[in-house]
Amino acid sequence: MSPVLPLLLAIGLGLAGWLVARARAWTFKRAAPHGRIAALPSYHAWYAALWIVVPLVIWFLVWNGIQGQLVLNYVLASPEAQALPEFGLRRDAMLIEARNIANGIDAQVMNDGAYALAEPFRQAQSRYGLIGLAVSVIIGGAGAAWAFLRLTPDFAARTKVERLVLGALLLASLVAILTTFGILVTLVYETILFFGKVSPIDFLFGLQWNPDPMSSGAVDGDRYGAIPLFWGTLFIGAIIAMIVAIPLGMMSAIYLTQYAHPKLRAWVKPALEVLAGVPTVVYGYFAALTIAPFIRDLAVSMGASNASSESALAAGLVMGVMIIPFVSSMADDSIAAVPQAMRDGSLAMGATTNETIRRVLVPAALPGIVGGVMLAISRAIGETMIVVMAASTAANLSANPLESMTTVTVQIVALLTGEGSFDHPATLAAFALGFVLFMVTLALNFIALRVVKRFREAYE
Amino acid sequence: MVMHDTAQSPLAEQAQSNEAAENVEPTAVKMRARDVSVFYGDKQAINGVDIDVYQEFVTAFIGPSGCGKSTFLRALNRMNDTIPSAKVTGTIELDGEDIYSSGMDVVQLRARVGMVFQKPNPFPKSIYENIAYGPKIHGLAEGKGELDAIVEKSLRRAGLWDEVKDRLQDSGTALSGGQQQRLCIARAIAVDPEVILMDEPCSALDPIATAKIEELIDDLRGNYAIVIVTHSMQQAARVSQRTAFFHLGNLVEYGHTSDIFTNPTQQRTQDYITGRYG
Amino acid sequence: MSERVTPTRTAAFEARLKKRYAAERRFKAIGLSAIVFSVAVLLFLLATMTINGIGGFQRAELRLDVDFPQMGLSLPPEELTVIEAQQRLSGQGLREVVQFSAEQTMGAEGAAQLNGEAWRLVAEQIHANPGILQREASFWLPTTEDLASAYAGDGQLELQPLAQDLAERGFLEDNFDVGFLTRADATDPQLVGIWGALKGSMLTMIVTLLLAFPIGVLAALYLEEYAPKNRWTDFIEVSINNLAAVPSIIFGLLGMAVFLTIFPSMRSAPLIGGMTLALMTMPVIVISGRNAIKAVPPSIRDGALAVGASPVQVVFHHVLPLALPGILTGTIIGMARALGETAPLLLIGMRAFVATPPSSFTDNATVLPMQIFLWSDEIDRGFVERTSAAIIVLLIFLLLMNGLAIYLRNRFEKKW
Ligand SMILES: Nc1ncnc2c1ncn2[C@@H]1O[C@H](COP(=O)(O)OP(=O)(O)OP(=O)(O)O)[C@@H](O)[C@H]1O
Ligand SMILES: [Mg+2]
């Protein structure tokens, strides 16, 4: 059953139900004394349509799930299936090929046996397709019948429809919880699997990071020490990037809000927004193509022989530039939230503008600014593309910004885009790293959002 | 010209008793405004005002809401400079020196002409730091001891010392509204200004706190020229020696407080103080 | 009375004042330079991309003159597809014809630098216009990557004289390459295009929009209008706020572990990519949606309730239409972010080499930023320019989207 046909069926039946129910409600309305019935005709229409479409959609989802298995069972029970090999890749490949032939998809066919199986596949599919269609029609009809039996002039269709709408709203907002929950369960599950193979102590405190996705047999816990990754992440994201972003972002915000002519502000603010909208892959390309070689050459010309072309400095600098608009807009908002009376009070004492800014405005805005910086750090350490493109994959525990370093996100990408199998500790390690990253950013965001909120409320 | 009712209203009595207790003639003119107009963009908020503010006197500005009292007050220490659209014409002199001339420094001007706002606006710092702020930025104290002395003196003069001496490190925003306003006055006098401008300093306070501030204003009068904007005619009558009545951006009448309240020369003043509008 | 000398009128005060003003000027200068620096970086980035990228919209092409009547090629009159025409012409020796004609005009060395796929382009043109088989025709055809880089001034040094010679004789020039916008990925930078990735991006964005927009708006309505104030609501709020700030790569991990387990055959399909990005975009839409809904004044709700509308009617007839511009602004911004996103898609496998543009939501596909990432890994010089050109295309899309969002915000920003 291709997904188009049932969808058309659902829409068609629903539309028909909608129209008929509305027409019927109008006849109720005309017949009723004073032309009043309990609900508007359109609510009758929606009530009927929902009773038809919702059960149908649920049925399609269920049927889609089980139909494949039913077809397969039918095929396996057919006499042609006796020729199939017992287990293994060839068996699976033949089944897939047979299905492709049956569906008229001309993909490569390596196993001639597949042709024989195509016929049972065709039979099974048309058979279950028909069954599915028949049940669909029955369900649609039943839903329609149910709805129409209940639609009478004094039926409160509106309350029913509205209750459903409210249910849908609630469901939509549960998606957020489901996502959070999904992330947590996934990460925790894989992390536990990982800790079954590598001890958490080795992972969290080990100094050597050198996983081998191709290895088999015994797991060497010494290869999974994540300290160099944590250090690289902090060094690039929370130190180098922040050294660039905090002063530049803060000073930009201060200049724009306190000194700049409105015309300059009208131009620079959107420019900064553009800077914030540039995708990180572009920054990454910029870092790898322009900044990293430049820094390497500069370092070499100044006598640093071991300067790497994948230096932490290059990645950190570009990441800092990426974060500038973010810091600037957070600082801008925080300073703007300080009441004008503070500024006036200070200026009226004879303070100069910069004294007012440094001694009154910034201290008053500090909680907001600190919250903003925490969000910025959380962003920087979770940033992936810049470091994937400009930083290295070699773990290196060093404080020299000219050396290459790697980060948590780089390793997640490296481990998961490699060739390792799904239950290899190297693959699982990526999820454990993801878990650490998630928890750290979660904590940062959580605290930062609270601090910012409290700060905003203080001046409201 | 309309003659005022000879029967003395309590307001007028108060104004007279207040003035009678003081020297009637001013010693010197501290600030002199001549033909001052203030514009917000194209809109004129003050129209050709002439006024003298006297040393050791309290001058009250009264008038209906929106008549330009705050605008004119802010012109006196150039706080209007912070509003991009505001423009001032005419001359305002402080000790004979034009405060809008290029030779006048705004920072120094504002240090000499302090200001207290309608809503108490202590900085979100400790009480101590609030008072020490002015002396620190202007470099008026050498060392911690001197600074402590200034803080104590200012708080004492503002009548707040006994209430806060044990919690100088608490946040200034944790004080009650009346205490906050006295803190702001203490903050203003900590830099030892010559003129203090107050824009409705009691409008956010209860009667008891108001009474304290009024007492304070009376105490301070000996050292400063004080200008106070108020909506309370009783307050103007109680604390001031000179009163200026503004209406629609014009200075309608300016003179002895007792005269304004007993014997106004203008119909509009008469109407206002008898509560016919405002 | 004697003139009182206040401390603010002393000479010492004035001396300090000079220093304070100097500090003021310094501070202001630092602020200005921070802005100048930030804007300069933006300009430098855009300039680098533009200068590199302009070359990416061009390619080095050789002029080929063919005297068709001499060659005895023919196409049957019936309707053929391009592929069929290519096969027939190839069977009749089109490749040799192209090679021969090239050698005739440019010499063997030059002919060797004609791109191996050049004959296909000739066949395409014959297919489009069979009439040219009756006359002499001239084509501009891509060179090999080697000659292209030699012509650009680097690459193999020994090819540079040849490039110079061919250029002088009018056989070699850089031409605007329309095909860059209509082709898909390839291994030869002379033959790559971004249409495949662009189409993948569009399909992915459609899925994202169809999922994130309704869910986001409904959730925003629920939280702002109906949610009771209790722990559950708090929990939903905290979840959404945190999801909006969770690193995008985490969504990739989720997509990989959940979506790819449920649909193992759809690695690299726009459907899965779109679903993953929808999870990421939905919180952004919820947050901006809530702000827009919050901005609708209560008086409008009261007014509608007062004439007897039900709470659902109030929201769908009055609140939602008024909040819609704000919601749309947030949606566009969220979609722009999703359009530029790479990291989560990297994990769910949308990094395949896709040489034919995807035609459905379940085909193998890649997206524009991913194409940029993939090309940036190539060492060929030709790819550097192509990458920058692709970046320009991506930035144009993002600029348009953000511009639209800013326009909407300004146009509909109402002060109630
Ligand atoms: N920043 C400004 N921009 C434009 N117009 C202003 C500004 N501030 C005040 N005005 C206008 O100038 C006029 C005088 O305002 P001002 O605040 O001086 O009145 P006021 O007498 O202090 O009133 P109130 O007693 O209510 O405080 C009013 O019409 C007001 O609308
Ligand atoms: Mg006022």
XYZ file of C-alpha atoms in Angstrom, chain B:
278
model
C -6.195 92.129 38.638
C -8.163 90.114 41.077
C -7.988 90.760 44.765
C -7.716 87.806 46.958
C -10.199 87.120 49.673
C -9.000 88.893 52.776
C -10.011 86.022 54.971
C -6.793 84.063 55.409
C -6.786 80.536 54.169
C -4.744 78.026 56.161
C -2.449 77.800 53.154
C -1.690 81.466 53.195
C -1.182 81.453 56.953
C 1.363 78.738 56.617
C 3.181 80.543 53.855
C 3.372 83.722 55.877
C 4.479 82.135 59.077
C 7.148 80.275 57.169
C 8.491 83.398 55.576
C 8.161 85.555 58.605
C 10.480 83.257 60.487
C 13.194 83.761 57.917
C 15.104 86.700 56.595
C 12.917 88.215 53.976
C 15.499 89.561 51.577
C 17.820 87.210 49.714
C 21.560 87.678 50.060
C 22.624 86.768 46.534
C 21.345 85.432 43.231
C 22.720 81.930 42.683
C 21.189 81.104 39.318
C 19.710 83.513 36.842
C 17.600 82.465 33.872
C 16.763 84.906 31.112
C 14.382 84.321 28.216
C 14.818 80.581 28.478
C 12.896 78.410 26.037
C 13.109 74.641 25.768
C 12.083 72.624 22.757
C 11.572 68.906 22.270
C 12.091 68.660 18.542
C 9.532 71.116 17.134
C 7.460 71.150 20.270
C 8.045 74.031 22.640
C 7.798 73.006 26.297
C 9.103 76.217 27.935
C 8.537 79.669 26.594
C 10.782 82.636 27.484
C 11.147 82.150 31.214
C 13.007 84.675 33.415
C 13.744 83.603 36.948
C 16.277 84.169 39.755
C 17.158 81.429 42.189
C 18.529 82.812 45.431
C 21.316 81.591 47.648
C 20.059 80.002 50.898
C 16.485 80.081 49.682
C 14.074 77.369 48.762
C 12.328 78.086 45.483
C 9.224 76.080 44.648
C 7.939 75.421 41.121
C 4.246 74.719 40.983
C 1.785 74.304 38.155
C -0.483 71.803 36.500
C 0.879 68.571 35.133
C 2.711 68.885 31.828
C 3.323 72.626 32.196
C 7.083 72.198 31.958
C 8.313 72.269 35.554
C 10.534 69.226 35.182
C 11.714 70.414 31.820
C 12.832 73.723 33.211
C 14.392 72.089 36.259
C 16.417 69.763 34.055
C 17.581 72.735 32.048
C 19.233 74.082 35.197
C 21.848 71.329 35.361
C 21.771 70.403 31.693
C 20.196 67.014 32.263
C 18.291 67.882 29.096
C 21.514 67.120 27.233
C 20.700 63.433 27.700
C 17.538 63.797 25.606
C 18.679 63.977 21.984
C 15.696 66.016 20.799
C 15.851 68.632 23.556
C 17.155 72.117 22.760
C 17.566 75.092 25.115
C 17.714 78.771 24.093
C 18.244 81.877 26.209
C 20.769 82.120 29.029
C 21.055 80.414 32.375
C 23.829 81.623 34.637
C 25.355 80.020 37.682
C 27.205 82.660 39.727
C 27.155 84.858 36.648
C 28.621 82.213 34.347
C 26.546 80.953 31.420
C 26.081 77.222 31.951
C 25.393 76.599 28.257
C 28.574 78.370 27.127
C 31.399 76.307 25.734
C 33.593 77.233 28.684
C 31.253 75.481 31.110
C 31.933 71.858 31.765
C 28.844 69.667 32.169
C 30.467 67.303 34.596
C 31.569 70.104 36.847
C 28.215 71.844 36.452
C 26.336 68.769 37.570
C 28.689 68.301 40.467
C 27.849 71.856 41.529
C 24.134 71.594 40.772
C 22.908 68.325 42.215
C 19.580 66.696 41.534
C 17.079 64.471 43.331
C 14.469 62.681 41.290
C 10.785 62.023 41.692
C 11.195 58.288 42.145
C 14.006 57.344 44.504
C 16.742 55.851 42.315
C 19.462 54.412 44.532
C 22.067 52.465 42.583
C 21.917 48.711 43.080
C 24.950 48.906 45.359
C 25.444 49.064 49.098
C 24.290 52.113 51.056
C 27.894 53.029 51.611
C 28.776 52.737 47.937
C 25.758 54.823 46.983
C 27.007 57.750 49.044
C 30.657 57.195 48.192
C 29.921 57.125 44.466
C 30.096 60.891 43.892
C 33.192 61.549 46.020
C 34.900 58.608 44.360
C 34.288 59.596 40.772
C 35.162 63.191 41.484
C 38.178 62.214 43.560
C 37.038 64.244 46.566
C 38.398 61.941 49.232
C 41.951 60.891 49.933
C 41.871 57.459 51.404
C 39.320 55.369 53.149
C 39.153 57.437 56.324
C 38.169 60.602 54.534
C 35.620 58.736 52.469
C 34.106 57.192 55.594
C 33.855 60.654 57.085
C 32.082 62.033 54.010
C 29.651 59.126 54.023
C 28.849 59.569 57.673
C 28.485 63.329 57.385
C 26.185 63.082 54.371
C 24.024 60.447 55.975
C 23.794 62.490 59.142
C 22.793 65.615 57.259
C 20.154 63.592 55.438
C 18.915 62.342 58.806
C 19.493 58.766 57.851
C 22.597 57.909 59.813
C 20.922 56.464 62.878
C 18.678 54.280 60.777
C 21.397 52.731 58.624
C 24.683 53.029 60.492
C 24.638 49.334 61.350
C 23.941 48.143 57.854
C 26.003 50.305 55.552
C 26.847 47.282 53.454
C 23.211 46.383 52.763
C 21.889 47.156 49.336
C 20.469 50.644 48.910
C 17.460 49.175 47.180
C 16.533 47.244 50.342
C 15.535 50.464 52.164
C 11.989 51.776 52.428
C 10.833 54.357 49.892
C 11.306 57.290 52.242
C 14.724 56.051 53.327
C 15.689 55.570 49.701
C 14.772 59.137 48.912
C 16.813 60.424 51.839
C 19.632 58.207 50.638
C 19.400 59.925 47.263
C 19.520 63.316 48.969
C 22.517 62.196 50.995
C 24.113 60.978 47.777
C 23.555 64.397 46.232
C 25.016 66.343 49.147
C 28.027 64.040 49.442
C 29.730 65.949 46.623
C 28.966 69.218 48.397
C 26.985 70.920 45.645
C 25.937 74.573 45.608
C 22.432 74.073 44.291
C 20.108 71.115 44.807
C 17.284 70.529 42.374
C 14.448 68.298 43.567
C 11.750 67.050 41.222
C 8.685 66.104 43.264
C 10.889 64.366 45.857
C 7.931 63.355 48.017
C 5.393 62.244 45.467
C 6.143 58.570 46.039
C 6.181 58.819 49.834
C 3.720 58.609 52.677
C 2.975 61.644 54.922
C 5.461 60.699 57.629
C 8.315 60.212 55.185
C 7.257 63.417 53.484
C 7.433 65.323 56.725
C 10.956 64.059 57.317
C 12.099 65.159 53.876
C 10.519 68.574 54.327
C 12.301 68.970 57.622
C 15.491 67.978 55.894
C 14.994 70.544 53.151
C 14.532 73.220 55.734
C 17.745 72.156 57.488
C 19.723 72.106 54.289
C 18.587 75.520 53.175
C 21.316 77.254 55.158
C 24.030 75.896 52.888
C 22.484 75.515 49.487
C 20.148 77.082 47.043
C 17.299 74.617 46.701
C 14.756 74.346 43.931
C 11.841 72.018 44.475
C 9.096 70.999 42.087
C 5.928 70.017 43.863
C 2.312 69.293 43.208
C 1.380 69.918 46.797
C 0.585 73.544 47.443
C 0.815 72.863 51.164
C 4.316 71.630 50.673
C 5.291 74.655 48.630
C 3.830 76.885 51.299
C 5.568 74.990 54.080
C 9.093 74.781 52.720
C 9.665 77.551 50.208
C 10.375 81.263 50.380
C 9.885 81.906 46.677
C 7.308 80.285 44.433
C 7.063 80.190 40.673
C 3.802 79.252 39.003
C 4.102 77.690 35.552
C 1.300 77.215 33.122
C 1.528 75.771 29.581
C 5.245 76.441 29.415
C 4.976 80.030 30.615
C 6.084 81.423 33.924
C 2.843 83.062 34.989
C 3.901 84.467 38.301
C 7.010 84.451 40.474
C 7.404 86.005 43.876
C 7.333 85.619 47.619
C 5.613 82.423 48.550
C 3.316 84.290 50.898
C 2.268 86.648 48.136
C 1.591 83.868 45.686
C -0.661 82.113 48.116
C -2.357 85.118 49.679
C -2.281 87.676 47.022
C -1.708 86.343 43.520
C -1.649 88.956 40.820
C -2.818 86.646 38.061
C -6.220 85.090 37.583
C -4.635 81.799 36.473
C -2.602 81.550 39.680
C -5.685 82.295 41.678
C -7.622 79.585 39.884
C -4.863 77.073 40.352
C -4.242 77.546 44.044
C -7.935 77.529 44.814
C -8.160 74.244 43.022
C -10.249 75.289 40.082
C -8.018 73.315 37.769
C -4.771 71.470 37.861
